[in-house]
Coordinates of C-alpha atoms and ligand atoms in Angstrom, one line a residue:
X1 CA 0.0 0.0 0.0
X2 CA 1.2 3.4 -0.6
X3 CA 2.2 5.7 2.0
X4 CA 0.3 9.1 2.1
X5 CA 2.1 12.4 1.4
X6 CA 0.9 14.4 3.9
X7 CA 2.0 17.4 2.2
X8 CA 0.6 16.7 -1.0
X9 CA -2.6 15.8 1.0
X10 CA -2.5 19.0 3.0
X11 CA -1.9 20.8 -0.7
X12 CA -5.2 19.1 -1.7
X13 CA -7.2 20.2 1.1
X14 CA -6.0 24.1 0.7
X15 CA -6.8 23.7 -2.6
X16 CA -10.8 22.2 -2.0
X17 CA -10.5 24.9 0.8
X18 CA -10.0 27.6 -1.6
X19 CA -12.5 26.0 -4.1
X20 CA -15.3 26.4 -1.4
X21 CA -14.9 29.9 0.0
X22 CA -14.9 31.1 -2.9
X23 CA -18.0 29.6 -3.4
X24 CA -19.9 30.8 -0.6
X25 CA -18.2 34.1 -1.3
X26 CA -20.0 33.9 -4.8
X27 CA -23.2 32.6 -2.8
X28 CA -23.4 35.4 -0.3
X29 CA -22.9 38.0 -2.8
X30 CA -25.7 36.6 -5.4
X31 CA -28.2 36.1 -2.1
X32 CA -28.4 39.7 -1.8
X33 CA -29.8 40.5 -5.1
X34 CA -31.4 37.2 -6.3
X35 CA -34.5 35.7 -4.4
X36 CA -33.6 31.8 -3.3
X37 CA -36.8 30.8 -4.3
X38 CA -36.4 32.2 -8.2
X39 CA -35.5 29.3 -9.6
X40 CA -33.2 29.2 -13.2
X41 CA -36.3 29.6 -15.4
X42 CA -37.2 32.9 -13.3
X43 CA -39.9 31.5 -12.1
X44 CA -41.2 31.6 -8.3
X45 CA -41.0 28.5 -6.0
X46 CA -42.3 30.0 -2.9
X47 CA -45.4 28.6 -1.3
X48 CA -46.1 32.0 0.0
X49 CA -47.7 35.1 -1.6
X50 CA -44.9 38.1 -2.2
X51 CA -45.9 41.4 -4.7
X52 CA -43.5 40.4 -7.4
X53 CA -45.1 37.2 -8.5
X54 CA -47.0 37.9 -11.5
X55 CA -49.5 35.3 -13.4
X56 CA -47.7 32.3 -15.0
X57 CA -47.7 31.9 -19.0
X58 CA -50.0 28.1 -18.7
X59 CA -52.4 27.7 -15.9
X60 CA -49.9 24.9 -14.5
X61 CA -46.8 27.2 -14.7
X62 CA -45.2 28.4 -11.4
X63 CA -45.8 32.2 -11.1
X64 CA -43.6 34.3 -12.9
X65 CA -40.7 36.4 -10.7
X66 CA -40.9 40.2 -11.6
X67 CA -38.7 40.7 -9.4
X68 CA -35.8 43.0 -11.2
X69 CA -32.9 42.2 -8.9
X70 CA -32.2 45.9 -8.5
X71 CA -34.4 46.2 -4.8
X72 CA -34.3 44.2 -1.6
X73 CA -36.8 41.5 -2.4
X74 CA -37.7 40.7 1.1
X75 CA -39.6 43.3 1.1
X76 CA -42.3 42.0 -1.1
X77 CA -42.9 38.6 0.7
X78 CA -46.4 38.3 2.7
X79 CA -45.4 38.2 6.5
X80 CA -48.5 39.0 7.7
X81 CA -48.9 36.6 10.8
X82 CA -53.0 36.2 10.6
X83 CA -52.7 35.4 6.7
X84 CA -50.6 32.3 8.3
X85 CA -53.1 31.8 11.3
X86 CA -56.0 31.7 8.5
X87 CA -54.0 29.1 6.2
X88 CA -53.5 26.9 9.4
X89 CA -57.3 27.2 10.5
X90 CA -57.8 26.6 6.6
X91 CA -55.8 23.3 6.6
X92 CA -57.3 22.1 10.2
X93 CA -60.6 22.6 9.5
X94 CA -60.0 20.5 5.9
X95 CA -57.9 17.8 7.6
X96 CA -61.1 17.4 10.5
X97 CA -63.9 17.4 7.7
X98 CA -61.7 14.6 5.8
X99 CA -61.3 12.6 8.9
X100 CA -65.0 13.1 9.9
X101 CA -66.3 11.9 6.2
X102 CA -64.1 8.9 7.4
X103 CA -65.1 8.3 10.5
X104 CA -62.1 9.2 12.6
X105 CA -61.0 11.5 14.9
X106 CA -57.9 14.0 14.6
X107 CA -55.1 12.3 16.7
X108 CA -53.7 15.7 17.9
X109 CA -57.3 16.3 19.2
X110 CA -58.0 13.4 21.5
X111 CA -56.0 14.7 24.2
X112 CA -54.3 11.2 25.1
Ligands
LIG1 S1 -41.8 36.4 -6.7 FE1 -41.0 37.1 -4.7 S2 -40.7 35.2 -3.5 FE2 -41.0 34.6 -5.7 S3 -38.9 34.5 -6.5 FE3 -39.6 36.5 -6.9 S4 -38.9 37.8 -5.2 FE4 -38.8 35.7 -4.6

C-alpha cells in the first residue's frame, strides 16, 4: 500500500478549501440580489404570496418572478402573521372534515 504524502494531501485540502470559499463568497454576494426561491427559469417557487409574483404563461406554470434584482426583495414577501393563522385554521378545518367523512377523529385532538 502506498504511503500518504501528507504534504501533498495537506496541498489538496487548501486547494478544495479555496474552491469552497470562494464559493460561498460567490453565494453570499448573489443572495443579496437574487431571491432563493427564483428558480433558473425565473420562475417563483415559494409557497407564500410576495408582490413580485406575476401570473404564469400556462395555468400549471409556477408564477412568474418580476422581481428585477435591482431592490431588496424581502420586502415584497407576505409576513403578515394572521394570513398564516388563516392558512393553518384553513388546513385544520379541511384535515377534520376529511377525517370526519371517514369516521375518525384527529389524533392531535384526543387529548391522550
Ligand atoms: S416572486 Fe417574490 S418570492 Fe418569488 S422568487 Fe420573486 S422575489 Fe422571490
Amino acid at each position: 500500500m502506498k504511503k500518504t504524502d501528507k504534504a501533498a494531501y495537506q496541498k489538496r485540502l487548501d486547494r478544495i478549501a479555496d474552491l469552497f470559499s470562494g464559493m460561498v463568497a460567490q453565494a453570499e454576494v448573489q443572495s443579496q440580489h437574487r431571491c432563493p426561491y427564483r428558480n433558473r427559469h425565473d420562475q417563483c417557487t415559494a409557497k407564500f404570496r410576495c408582490r413580485n409574483q406575476r401570473p404564469p404563461a400556462a395555468d400549471d406554470d409556477p408564477a412568474i418572478c418580476a422581481h428585477d434584482a435591482e431592490l431588496e426583495y424581502r420586502s415584497a414577501w407576505e409576513t403578515d402573521p394572521s394570513n398564516y393563522r388563516r392558512a393553518k385554521a384553513k388546513i385544520k378545518k379541511i384535515k377534520t372534515a376529511s377525517l370526519a367523512r371517514r369516521g375518525r377523529q384527529d389524533p392531535g385532538e384526543t387529548g391522550d
